[in-house]
XYZ file of C-alpha atoms in Angstrom:
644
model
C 221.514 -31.000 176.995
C 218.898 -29.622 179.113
C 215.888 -31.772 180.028
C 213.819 -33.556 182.003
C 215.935 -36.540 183.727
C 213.765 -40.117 183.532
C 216.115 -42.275 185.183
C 219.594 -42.178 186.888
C 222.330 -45.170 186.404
C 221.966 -47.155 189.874
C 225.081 -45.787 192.545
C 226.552 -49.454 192.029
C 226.773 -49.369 187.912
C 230.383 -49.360 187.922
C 230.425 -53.112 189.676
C 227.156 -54.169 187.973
C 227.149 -53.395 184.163
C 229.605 -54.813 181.471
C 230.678 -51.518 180.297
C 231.904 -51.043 184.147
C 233.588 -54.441 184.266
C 235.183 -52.883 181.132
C 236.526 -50.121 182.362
C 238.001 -52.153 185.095
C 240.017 -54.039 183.262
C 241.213 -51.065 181.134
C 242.775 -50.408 184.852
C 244.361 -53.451 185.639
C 245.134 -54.649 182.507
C 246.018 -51.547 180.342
C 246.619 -48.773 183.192
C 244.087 -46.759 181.564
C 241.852 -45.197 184.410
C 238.476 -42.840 183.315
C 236.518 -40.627 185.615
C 233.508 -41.250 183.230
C 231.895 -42.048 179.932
C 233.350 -38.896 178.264
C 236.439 -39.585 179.313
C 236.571 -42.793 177.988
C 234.816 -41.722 174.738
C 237.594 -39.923 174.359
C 240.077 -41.758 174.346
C 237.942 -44.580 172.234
C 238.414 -42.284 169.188
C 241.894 -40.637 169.708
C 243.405 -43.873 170.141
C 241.804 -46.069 167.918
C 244.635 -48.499 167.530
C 244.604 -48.956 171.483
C 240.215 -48.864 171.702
C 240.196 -51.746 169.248
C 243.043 -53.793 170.241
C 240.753 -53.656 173.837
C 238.044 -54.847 172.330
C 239.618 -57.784 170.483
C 241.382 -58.658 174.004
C 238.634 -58.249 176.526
C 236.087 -60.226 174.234
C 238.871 -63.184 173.613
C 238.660 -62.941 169.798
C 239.319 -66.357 168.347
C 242.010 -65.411 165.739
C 243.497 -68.909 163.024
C 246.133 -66.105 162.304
C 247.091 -63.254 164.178
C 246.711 -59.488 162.695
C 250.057 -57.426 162.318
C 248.913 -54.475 163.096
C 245.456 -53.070 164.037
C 244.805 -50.172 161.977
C 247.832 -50.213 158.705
C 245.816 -47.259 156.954
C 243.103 -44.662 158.416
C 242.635 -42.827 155.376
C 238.908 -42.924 154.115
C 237.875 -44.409 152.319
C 240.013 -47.386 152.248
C 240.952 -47.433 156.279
C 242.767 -51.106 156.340
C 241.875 -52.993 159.874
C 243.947 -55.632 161.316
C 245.661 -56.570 158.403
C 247.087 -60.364 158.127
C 244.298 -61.640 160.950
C 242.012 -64.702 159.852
C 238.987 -65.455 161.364
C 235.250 -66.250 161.290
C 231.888 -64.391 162.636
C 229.516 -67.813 162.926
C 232.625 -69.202 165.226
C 232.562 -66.170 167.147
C 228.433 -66.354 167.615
C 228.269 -70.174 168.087
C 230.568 -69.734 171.304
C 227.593 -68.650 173.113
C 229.675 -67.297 176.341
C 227.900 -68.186 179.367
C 224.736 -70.300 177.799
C 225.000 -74.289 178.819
C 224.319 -76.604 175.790
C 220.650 -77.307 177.354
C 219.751 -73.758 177.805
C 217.724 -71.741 175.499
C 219.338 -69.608 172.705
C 216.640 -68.557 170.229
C 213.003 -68.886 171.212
C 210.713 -67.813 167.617
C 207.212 -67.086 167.808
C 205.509 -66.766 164.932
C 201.728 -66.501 163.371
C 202.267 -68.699 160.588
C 203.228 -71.597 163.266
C 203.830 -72.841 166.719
C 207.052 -71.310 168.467
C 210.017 -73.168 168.148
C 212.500 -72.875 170.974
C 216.493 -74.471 170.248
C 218.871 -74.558 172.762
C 222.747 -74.245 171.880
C 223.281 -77.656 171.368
C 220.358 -77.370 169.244
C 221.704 -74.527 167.398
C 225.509 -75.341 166.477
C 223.548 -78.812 165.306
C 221.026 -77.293 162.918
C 224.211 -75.061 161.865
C 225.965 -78.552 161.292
C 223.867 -79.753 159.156
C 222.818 -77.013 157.061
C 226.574 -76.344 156.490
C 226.800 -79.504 155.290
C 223.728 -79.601 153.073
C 225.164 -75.955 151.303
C 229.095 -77.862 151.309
C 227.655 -80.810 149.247
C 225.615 -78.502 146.759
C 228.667 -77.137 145.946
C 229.010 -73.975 147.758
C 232.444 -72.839 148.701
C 233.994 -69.436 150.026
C 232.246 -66.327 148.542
C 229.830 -68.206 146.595
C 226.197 -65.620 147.862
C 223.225 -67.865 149.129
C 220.355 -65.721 149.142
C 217.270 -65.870 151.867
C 213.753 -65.108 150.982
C 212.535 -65.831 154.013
C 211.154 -63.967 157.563
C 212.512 -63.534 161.357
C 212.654 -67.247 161.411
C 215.204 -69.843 162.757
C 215.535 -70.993 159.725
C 216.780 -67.665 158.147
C 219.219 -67.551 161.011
C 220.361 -70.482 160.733
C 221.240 -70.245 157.002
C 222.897 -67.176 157.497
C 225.528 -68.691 160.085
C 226.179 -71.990 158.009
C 226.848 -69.970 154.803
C 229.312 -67.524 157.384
C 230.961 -70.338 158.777
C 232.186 -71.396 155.052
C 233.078 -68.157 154.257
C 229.912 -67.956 151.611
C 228.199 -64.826 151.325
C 224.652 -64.030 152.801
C 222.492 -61.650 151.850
C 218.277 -62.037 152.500
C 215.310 -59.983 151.768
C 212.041 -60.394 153.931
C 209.022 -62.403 151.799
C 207.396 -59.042 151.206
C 209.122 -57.370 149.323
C 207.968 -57.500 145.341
C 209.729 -59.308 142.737
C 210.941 -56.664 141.168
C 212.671 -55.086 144.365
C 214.203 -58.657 145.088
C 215.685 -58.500 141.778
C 216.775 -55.279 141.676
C 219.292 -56.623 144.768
C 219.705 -60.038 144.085
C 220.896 -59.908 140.232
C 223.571 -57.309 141.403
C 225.158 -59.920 143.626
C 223.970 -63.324 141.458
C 223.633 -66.129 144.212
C 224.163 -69.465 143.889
C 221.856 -70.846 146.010
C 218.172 -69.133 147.012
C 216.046 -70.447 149.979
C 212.423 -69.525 150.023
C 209.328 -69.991 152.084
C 206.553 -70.675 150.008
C 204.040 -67.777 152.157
C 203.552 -67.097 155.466
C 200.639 -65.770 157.602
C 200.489 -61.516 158.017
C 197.532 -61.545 160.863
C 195.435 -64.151 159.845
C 195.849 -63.586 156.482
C 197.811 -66.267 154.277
C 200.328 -64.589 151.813
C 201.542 -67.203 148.852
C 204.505 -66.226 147.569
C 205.378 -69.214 145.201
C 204.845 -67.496 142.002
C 207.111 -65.122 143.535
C 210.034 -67.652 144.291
C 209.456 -68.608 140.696
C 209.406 -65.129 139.359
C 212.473 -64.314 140.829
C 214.430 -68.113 139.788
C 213.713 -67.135 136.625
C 214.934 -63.904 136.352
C 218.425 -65.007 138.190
C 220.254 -67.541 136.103
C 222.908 -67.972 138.619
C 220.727 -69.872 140.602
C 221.488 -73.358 140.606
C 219.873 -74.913 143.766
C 216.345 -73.979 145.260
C 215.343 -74.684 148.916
C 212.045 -74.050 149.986
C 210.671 -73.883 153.796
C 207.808 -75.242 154.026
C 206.303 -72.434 156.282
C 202.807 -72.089 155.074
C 202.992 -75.641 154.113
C 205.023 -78.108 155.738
C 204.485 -80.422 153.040
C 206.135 -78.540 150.574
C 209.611 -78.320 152.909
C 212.557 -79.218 151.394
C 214.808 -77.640 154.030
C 214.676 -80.715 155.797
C 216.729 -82.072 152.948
C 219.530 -79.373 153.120
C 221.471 -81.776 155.292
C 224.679 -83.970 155.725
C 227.089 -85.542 157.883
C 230.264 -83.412 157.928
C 231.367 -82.143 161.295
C 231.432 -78.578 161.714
C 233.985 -76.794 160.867
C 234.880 -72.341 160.245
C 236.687 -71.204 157.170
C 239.206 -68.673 158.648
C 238.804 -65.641 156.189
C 240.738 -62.286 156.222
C 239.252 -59.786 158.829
C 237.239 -57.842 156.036
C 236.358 -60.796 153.699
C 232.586 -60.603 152.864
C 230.057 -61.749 156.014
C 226.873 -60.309 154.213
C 225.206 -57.669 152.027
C 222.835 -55.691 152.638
C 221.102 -52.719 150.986
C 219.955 -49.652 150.731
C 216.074 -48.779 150.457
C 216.142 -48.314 146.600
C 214.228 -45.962 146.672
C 214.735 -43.520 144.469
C 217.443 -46.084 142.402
C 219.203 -49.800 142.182
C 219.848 -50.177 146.013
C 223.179 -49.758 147.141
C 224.741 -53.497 147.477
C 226.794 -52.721 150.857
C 229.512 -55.467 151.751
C 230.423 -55.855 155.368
C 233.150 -58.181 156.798
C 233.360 -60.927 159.295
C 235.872 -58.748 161.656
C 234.018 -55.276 161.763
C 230.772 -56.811 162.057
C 231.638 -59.046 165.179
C 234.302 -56.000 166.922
C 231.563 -53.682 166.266
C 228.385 -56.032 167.344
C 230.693 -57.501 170.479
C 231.087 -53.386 171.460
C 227.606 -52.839 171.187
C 225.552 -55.403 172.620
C 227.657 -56.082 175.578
C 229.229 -52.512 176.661
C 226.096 -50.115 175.117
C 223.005 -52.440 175.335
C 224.593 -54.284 178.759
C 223.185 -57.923 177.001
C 224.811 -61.262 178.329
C 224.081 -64.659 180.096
C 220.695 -64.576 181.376
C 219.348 -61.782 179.188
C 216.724 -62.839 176.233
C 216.969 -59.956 173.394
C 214.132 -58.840 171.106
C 213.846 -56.168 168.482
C 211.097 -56.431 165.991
C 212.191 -56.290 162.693
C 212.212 -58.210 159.221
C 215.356 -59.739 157.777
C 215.128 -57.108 155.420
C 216.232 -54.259 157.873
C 220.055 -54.089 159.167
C 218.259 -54.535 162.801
C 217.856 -58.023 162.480
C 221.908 -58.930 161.829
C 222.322 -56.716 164.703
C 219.561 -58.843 166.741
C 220.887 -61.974 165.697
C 224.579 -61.440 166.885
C 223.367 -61.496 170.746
C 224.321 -65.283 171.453
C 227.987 -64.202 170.464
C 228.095 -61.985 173.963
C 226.164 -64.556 175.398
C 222.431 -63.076 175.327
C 219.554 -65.232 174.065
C 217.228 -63.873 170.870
C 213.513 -63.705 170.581
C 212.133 -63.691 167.137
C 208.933 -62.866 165.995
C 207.164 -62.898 162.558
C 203.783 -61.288 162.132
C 202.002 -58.630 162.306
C 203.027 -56.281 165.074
C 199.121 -55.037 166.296
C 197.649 -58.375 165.282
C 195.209 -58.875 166.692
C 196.157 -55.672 168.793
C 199.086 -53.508 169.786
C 199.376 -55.405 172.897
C 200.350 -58.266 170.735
C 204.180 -57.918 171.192
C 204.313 -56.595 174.392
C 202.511 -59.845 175.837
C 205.648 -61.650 174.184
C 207.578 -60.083 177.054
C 205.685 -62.098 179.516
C 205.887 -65.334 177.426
C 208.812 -65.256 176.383
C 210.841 -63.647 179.494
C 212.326 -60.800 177.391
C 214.592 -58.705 179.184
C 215.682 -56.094 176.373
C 212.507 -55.042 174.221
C 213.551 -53.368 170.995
C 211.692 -51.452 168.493
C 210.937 -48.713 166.313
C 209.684 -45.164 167.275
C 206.872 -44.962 165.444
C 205.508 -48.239 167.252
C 206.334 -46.338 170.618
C 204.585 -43.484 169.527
C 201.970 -45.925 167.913
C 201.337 -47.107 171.383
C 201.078 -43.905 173.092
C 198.120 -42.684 170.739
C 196.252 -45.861 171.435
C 196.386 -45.236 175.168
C 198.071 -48.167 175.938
C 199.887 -48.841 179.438
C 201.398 -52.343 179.059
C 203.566 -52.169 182.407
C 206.404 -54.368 182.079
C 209.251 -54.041 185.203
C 210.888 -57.631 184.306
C 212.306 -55.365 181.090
C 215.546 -53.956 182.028
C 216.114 -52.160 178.731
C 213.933 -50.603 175.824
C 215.697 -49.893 172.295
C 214.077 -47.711 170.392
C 215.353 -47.080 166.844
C 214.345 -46.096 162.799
C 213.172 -42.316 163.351
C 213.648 -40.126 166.118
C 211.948 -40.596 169.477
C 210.092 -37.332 170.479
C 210.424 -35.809 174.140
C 206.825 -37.473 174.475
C 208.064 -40.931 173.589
C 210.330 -40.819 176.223
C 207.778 -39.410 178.886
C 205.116 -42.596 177.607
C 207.929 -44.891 178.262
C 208.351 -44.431 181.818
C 204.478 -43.783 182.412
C 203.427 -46.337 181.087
C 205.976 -49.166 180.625
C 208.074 -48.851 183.565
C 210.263 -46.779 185.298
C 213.386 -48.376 186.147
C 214.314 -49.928 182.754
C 216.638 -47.756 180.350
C 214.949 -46.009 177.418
C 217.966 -46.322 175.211
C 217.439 -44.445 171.596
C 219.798 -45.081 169.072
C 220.126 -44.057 165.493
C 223.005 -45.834 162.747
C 221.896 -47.141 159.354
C 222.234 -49.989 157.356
C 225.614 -48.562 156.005
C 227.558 -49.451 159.049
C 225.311 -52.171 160.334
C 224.971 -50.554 163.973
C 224.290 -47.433 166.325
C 226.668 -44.714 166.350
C 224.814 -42.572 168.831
C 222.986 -44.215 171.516
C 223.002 -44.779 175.074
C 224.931 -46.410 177.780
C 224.349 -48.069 181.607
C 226.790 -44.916 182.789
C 224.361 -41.777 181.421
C 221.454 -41.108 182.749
C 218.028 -40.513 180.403
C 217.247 -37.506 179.651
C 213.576 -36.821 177.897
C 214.189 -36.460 173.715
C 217.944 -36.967 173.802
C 220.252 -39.533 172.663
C 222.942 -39.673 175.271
C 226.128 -39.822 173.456
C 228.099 -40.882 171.115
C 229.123 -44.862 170.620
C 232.711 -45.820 171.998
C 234.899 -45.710 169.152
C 232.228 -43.174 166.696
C 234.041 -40.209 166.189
C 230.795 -38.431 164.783
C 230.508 -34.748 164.366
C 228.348 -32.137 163.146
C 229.784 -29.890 160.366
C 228.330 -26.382 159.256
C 228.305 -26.205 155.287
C 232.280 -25.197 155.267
C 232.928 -28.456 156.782
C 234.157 -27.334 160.712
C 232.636 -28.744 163.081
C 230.026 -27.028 165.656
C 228.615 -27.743 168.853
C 225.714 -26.655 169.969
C 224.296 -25.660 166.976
C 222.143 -27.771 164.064
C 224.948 -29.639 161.527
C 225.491 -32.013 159.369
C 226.361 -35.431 160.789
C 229.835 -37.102 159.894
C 232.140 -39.678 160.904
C 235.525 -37.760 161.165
C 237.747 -41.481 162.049
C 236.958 -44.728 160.300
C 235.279 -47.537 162.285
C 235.517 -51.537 161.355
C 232.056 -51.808 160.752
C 232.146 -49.535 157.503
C 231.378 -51.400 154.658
C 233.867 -53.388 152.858
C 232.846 -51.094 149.856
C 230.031 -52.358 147.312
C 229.504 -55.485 145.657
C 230.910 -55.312 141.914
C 232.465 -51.669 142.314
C 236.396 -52.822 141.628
C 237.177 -49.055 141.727
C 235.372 -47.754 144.555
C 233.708 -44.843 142.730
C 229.778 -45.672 143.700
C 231.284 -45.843 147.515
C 233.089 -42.780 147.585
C 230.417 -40.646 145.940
C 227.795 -42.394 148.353
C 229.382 -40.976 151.464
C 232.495 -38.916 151.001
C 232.455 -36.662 148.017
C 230.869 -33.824 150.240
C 233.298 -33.538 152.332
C 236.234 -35.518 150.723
C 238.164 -37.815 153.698
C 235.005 -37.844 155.777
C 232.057 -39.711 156.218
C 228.886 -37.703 155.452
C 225.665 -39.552 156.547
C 222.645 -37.667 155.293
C 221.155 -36.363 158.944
C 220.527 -33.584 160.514
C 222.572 -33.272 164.246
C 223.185 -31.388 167.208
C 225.428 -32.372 169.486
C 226.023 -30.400 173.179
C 229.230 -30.247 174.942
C 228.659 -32.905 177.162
C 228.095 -35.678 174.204
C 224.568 -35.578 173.956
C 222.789 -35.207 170.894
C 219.375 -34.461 169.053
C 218.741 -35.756 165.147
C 216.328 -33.951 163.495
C 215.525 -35.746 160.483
C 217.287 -36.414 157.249
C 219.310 -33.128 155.655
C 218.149 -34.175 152.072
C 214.511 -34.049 153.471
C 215.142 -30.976 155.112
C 212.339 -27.605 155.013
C 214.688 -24.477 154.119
C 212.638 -21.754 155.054
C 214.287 -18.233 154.493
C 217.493 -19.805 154.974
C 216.379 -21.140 158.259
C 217.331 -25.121 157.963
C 213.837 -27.341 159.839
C 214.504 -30.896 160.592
C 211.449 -32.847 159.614
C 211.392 -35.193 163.398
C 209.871 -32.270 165.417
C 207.419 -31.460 162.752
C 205.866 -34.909 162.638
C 205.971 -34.905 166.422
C 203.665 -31.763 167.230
C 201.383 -32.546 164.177
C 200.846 -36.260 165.406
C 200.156 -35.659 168.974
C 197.172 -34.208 167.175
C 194.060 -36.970 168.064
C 192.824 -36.293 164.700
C 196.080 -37.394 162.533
C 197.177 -40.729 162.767
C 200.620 -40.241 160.276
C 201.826 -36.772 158.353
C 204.734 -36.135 155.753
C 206.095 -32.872 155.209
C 207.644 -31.421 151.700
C 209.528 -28.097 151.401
C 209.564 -27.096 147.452
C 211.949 -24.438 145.987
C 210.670 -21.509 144.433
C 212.581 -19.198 142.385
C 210.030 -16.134 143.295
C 209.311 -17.152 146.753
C 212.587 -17.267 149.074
C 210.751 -19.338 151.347
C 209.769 -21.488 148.856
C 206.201 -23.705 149.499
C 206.146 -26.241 152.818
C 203.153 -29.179 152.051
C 201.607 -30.714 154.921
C 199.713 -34.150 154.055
C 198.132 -35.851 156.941
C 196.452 -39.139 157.691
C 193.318 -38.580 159.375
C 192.407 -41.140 162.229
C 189.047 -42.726 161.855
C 185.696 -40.335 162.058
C 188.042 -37.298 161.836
C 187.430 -34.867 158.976
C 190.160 -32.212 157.911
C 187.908 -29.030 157.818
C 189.351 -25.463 158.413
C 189.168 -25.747 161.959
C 191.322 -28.664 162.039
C 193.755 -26.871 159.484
C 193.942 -23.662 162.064
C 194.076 -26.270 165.071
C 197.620 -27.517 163.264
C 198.828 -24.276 161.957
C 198.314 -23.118 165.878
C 199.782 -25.668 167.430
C 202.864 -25.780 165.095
C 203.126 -21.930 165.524
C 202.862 -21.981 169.408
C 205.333 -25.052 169.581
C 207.877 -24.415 167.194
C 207.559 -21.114 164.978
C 206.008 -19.403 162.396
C 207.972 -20.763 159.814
C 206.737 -24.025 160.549
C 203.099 -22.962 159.371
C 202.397 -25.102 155.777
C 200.992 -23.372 152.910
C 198.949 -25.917 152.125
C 197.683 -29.361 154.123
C 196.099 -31.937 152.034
C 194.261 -35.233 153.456
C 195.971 -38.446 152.030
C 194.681 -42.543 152.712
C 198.435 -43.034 153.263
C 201.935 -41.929 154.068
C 204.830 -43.651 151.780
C 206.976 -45.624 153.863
C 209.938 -48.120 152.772
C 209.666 -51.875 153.802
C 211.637 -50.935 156.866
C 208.793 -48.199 157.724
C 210.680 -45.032 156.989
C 209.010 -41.998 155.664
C 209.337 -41.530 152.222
C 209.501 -37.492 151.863
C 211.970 -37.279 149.087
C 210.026 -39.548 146.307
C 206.862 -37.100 147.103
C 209.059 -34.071 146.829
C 210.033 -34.887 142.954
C 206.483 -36.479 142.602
C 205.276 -32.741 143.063
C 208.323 -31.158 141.335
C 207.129 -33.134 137.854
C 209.126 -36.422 138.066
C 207.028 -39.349 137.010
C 206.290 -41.752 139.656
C 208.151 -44.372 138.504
C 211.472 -42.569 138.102
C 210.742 -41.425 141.449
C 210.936 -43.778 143.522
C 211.453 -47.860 142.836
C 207.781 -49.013 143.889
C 208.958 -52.341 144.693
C 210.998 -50.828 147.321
C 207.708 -49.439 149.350
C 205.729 -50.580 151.691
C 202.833 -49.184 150.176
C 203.675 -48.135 146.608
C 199.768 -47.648 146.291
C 199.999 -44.467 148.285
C 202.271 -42.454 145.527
C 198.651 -42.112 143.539
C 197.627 -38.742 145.739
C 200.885 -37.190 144.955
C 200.877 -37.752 141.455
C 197.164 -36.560 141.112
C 198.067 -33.552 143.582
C 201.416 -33.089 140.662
C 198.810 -32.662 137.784
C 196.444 -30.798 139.337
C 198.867 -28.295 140.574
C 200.446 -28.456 137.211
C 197.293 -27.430 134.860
């Protein structure tokens, strides 16, 4: 795709990143020789079988019983991955290639406490012990121990001691309401649920102990109940979830259950989505090390709550040898330099985070300057062209912007970027090694070039297992292949060039059909928020069986002092005229306090759509599930007004 270049891989990549040492060994090892990314993109999804089988080799995959084959079925759903093969993720992560036992592995900073820094040794100890602690209450393999609790080494290391004895993991950050903790947690019935009684948001306490207690007493499955002491050390009992045993890793079939995770529930239960020890760690192993170019001497950050799929993600660096930086808090507390001073302090070299905190950044005029960074991540919506341009004027400009878009239903990026492509301003660079993703027109064949919707045409490991309690498969298959039966459908809106690259315009169930003419809602929100008056929009397109262009609502949030009079309503029906069409010009724009976001920050347009098409409130969207579930009120109000 055309577009301004921001920075070129150095001549020497080939010897210096892991991808190139990669590719090497594809040549000596394998015979397989590639002129370039493309090439080897290429073959990464015509040859699964072989792609795989690389990336099991080259990464030493610690197998108790070898796999007979590595790909028995491909049909999806259902695609069976080397079948026969035992083995365990925590193992895998716990190796900690190239880290000495006395060198750092997770270093946690926090605004509830002091940081806490644990070296290897300390980590496969704490693992130890906690293991043991979960053993002698009884759990065993697939029993689910359930984390309420933050970014905190604590939460990590639960999660690898239940992994390591084949238990089941699944965690939702101390935010989230009682009711949206049930609404996951009594689909999957845990045995055992660790809690921190509060934390600090700012310098603001939050006690969630009638919380914990709300949600123990809706789950009767429950049998044990650990409690951090995070607010309040004296209340710890973690300390007590201990014992001798030495340490030890159940060897479990390649898709038996690692964690669950979910999906926003939203607009209904969430989605309880399984994924397994093997396509987790292939996929994560692919990813950090060949994509993100992590290993010994790196120190990885993204910022993100255990309740969004980027913190397993985060949290499998040590496994190709990277260290993790955690933070709990509030992200501008007590300003938006707040995280980028944690690159300083705690010598991240890959900072990753969400768009909307890039563009966050940009509005406030910020120019943190940080050349130690070799890498930036950016991830959750789509980065506009002016992201990028911010990036390298004010961060630095010889780190890699890398943007990256997945979901929680695979657990990963399956676009993204790579040390071998250069960055180009607004553009993800290509497809992930091993992502056969395509864009489809409405028939189902695929175009290039053109605005589609995005698929997965070949399975990949890290597709779910399927959902927790669906013994037929049925909520699975209508959640991403009825559409186009055989194929993966994901819900966005793509374009992809010939040479790879590839723009996502927004989600295709939020999308504004005007006259037939498809809008992706990303560029919208970009030209309306450069705007110094509006600090966050959301954009509706409503149906109307007189109107064939149907009614496109504009709500803004206005930033402080601004007013929305009529010549601020011309100023954005000019600017989205001049900068993308006419089309783009709302009917209406209406001032609202807030936007509706999930807990992960997403943009809630589709609850508002059915707000304003008559649906009550609460059967439109699962208010436990929001960020903000307060904000719904101007909708509803606008919904009666509109309807008398």
């Amino acid at each position: 795709m055309t577009g301004t270049v921001l920075w070129q891989p150095p001549a020497d990549v080939r010897e210096k990143s892991r991808i190139g040492r990669y590719m090497s060994w594809l040549e000596r090892e394998r015979g397989l020789r590639f002129a370039d990314y493309a090439a080897l993109w290429q073959w990464s999804v015509d040859d699964l079988p072989g792609f795989w089988q690389s990336i099991w080799d080259y990464f030493e995959v610690i197998a108790h019983d070898p796999p007979q084959a590595v790909l028995a079925d491909a049909a999806m759903p259902g695609a069976r991955w080397f079948p026969g093969a035992t083995l365990n993720y925590a193992e895998h992560v716990l190796r900690m290639p190239g880290i000495a036992d006395d060198e750092p592995v997770v270093l946690a900073y926090s605004q509830s406490r002091d940081p806490i820094r644990l070296t290897a040794a300390d980590l496969r100890e704490r693992v130890r012990a906690v293991r043991a602690g979960l053993k002698a209450r009884g759990v065993t393999k697939g029993d689910r121990v359930a984390a309420y609790a933050p970014n905190i080494p604590e939460t990590y290391i639960l999660m690898l001691a239940t992994a390591s004895l084949g238990a089941v993991f699944s965690s939702c950050a101390p935010e989230f309401g009682v009711r949206s903790v049930i609404d996951r947690w009594q689909q999957i019935e845990p045995k055992v649920l660790v809690a921190v009684d509060g934390y600090r948001y700012g310098a603001k306490p939050v006690d969630r102990r009638e919380e914990v207690a709300a949600i123990t007493a809706a789950l009767p499955s429950i049998e044990h109940v650990v409690t951090i002491g995070y607010l309040d050390p004296d209340n710890d009992t973690f300390r007590d979830l201990a014992g001798d045993e030495p340490m030890a890793y159940a060897a479990v079939p390649f898709d038996h259950p690692l964690y669950v995770l979910y999906s926003s529930g939203t607009t209904g239960l969430p989605k309880p989505i399984v994924h397994g020890h093997g396509g987790i760690l292939l996929e994560h192993l692919k990813m950090l090390a060949l994509h993100h170019d992590l290993g010994p001497g790196d120190r990885f950050f993204w910022f993100t709550t255990t309740g969004w799929m980027m913190w397993n993600f985060l949290v499998s660096g040590p496994a190709v040898g990277a260290a993790i930086v955690l933070f709990d808090g509030n992200p501008a507390h007590p300003t938006l330099d707040a995280l980028w001073d944690l690159v300083d302090e705690a010598g991240i070299t890959y900072f990753g985070t969400s768009a909307p905190f890039l563009m966050a950044c940009r509005k406030a005029g910020l120019t943190p300057r940080k050349d130690r960074l070799k890498g930036i991540g950016s991830t959750g919506a789509p980065l506009p062209p002016e992201g990028f341009d911010w990036v390298y004027e004010a961060v630095g400009s010889r780190l890699q912007l890398q943007s990256l878009s997945g979901g929680t239903d695979v657990c990963t990026g399956f676009v993204g970027s790579v040390p071998l492509l250069p960055v180009v301003e607004g553009v993800i660079a290509c497809r992930a090694l091993g992502a056969r993703v395509e864009a489809y027109d409405p028939a189902g064949r695929p175009v290039s070039d053109e605005l589609g919707e995005l698929v997965i045409t070949a399975p990949m490991p890290s597709m779910p297992v399927g959902f927790w309690n669906d013994p037929d498969g049925r909520r699975y298959r209508e959640a991403y292949f009825d559409h186009f039966p055989g194929v993966w459908r994901h819900g966005d809106w793509i374009t992809i060039a010939a040479d790879g690259s590839c723009v996502i315009t927004g989600r295709s169930d939020a999308t504004l059909n005007r006259g037939g003419v498809r809008l992706g809602t990303a560029e919208f929100y970009s030209v309306v928020e450069s705007l110094p008056e509006v600090a966050d929009s959301v954009v509706v397109h409503l149906e109307q069986e007189d109107n064939p262009n149907g009614e496109l609502l504009l709500f803004v949030v206005l930033a402080e002092g601004a007013e929305l009079d009529d010549a601020l309503r011309k100023r954005i029906a000019a600017e989205l005229r001049k900068s993308l069409s006419p089309r783009h010009v709302p009917d209406e724009i209406h001032a609202v306090r807030a936007v509706p976001r999930t807990l992960s920050s997403k943009k809630l347009e589709v609850p508002v759509k059915r707000i304003l098409t008559g649906t009550p409130v609460e059967d439109a969207a699962a208010k436990g599930a929001l960020a903000n579930p307060e904000s719904l009120g101007a909708f509803e109000e606008l919904a009666r007004r509109r309807g008398s």
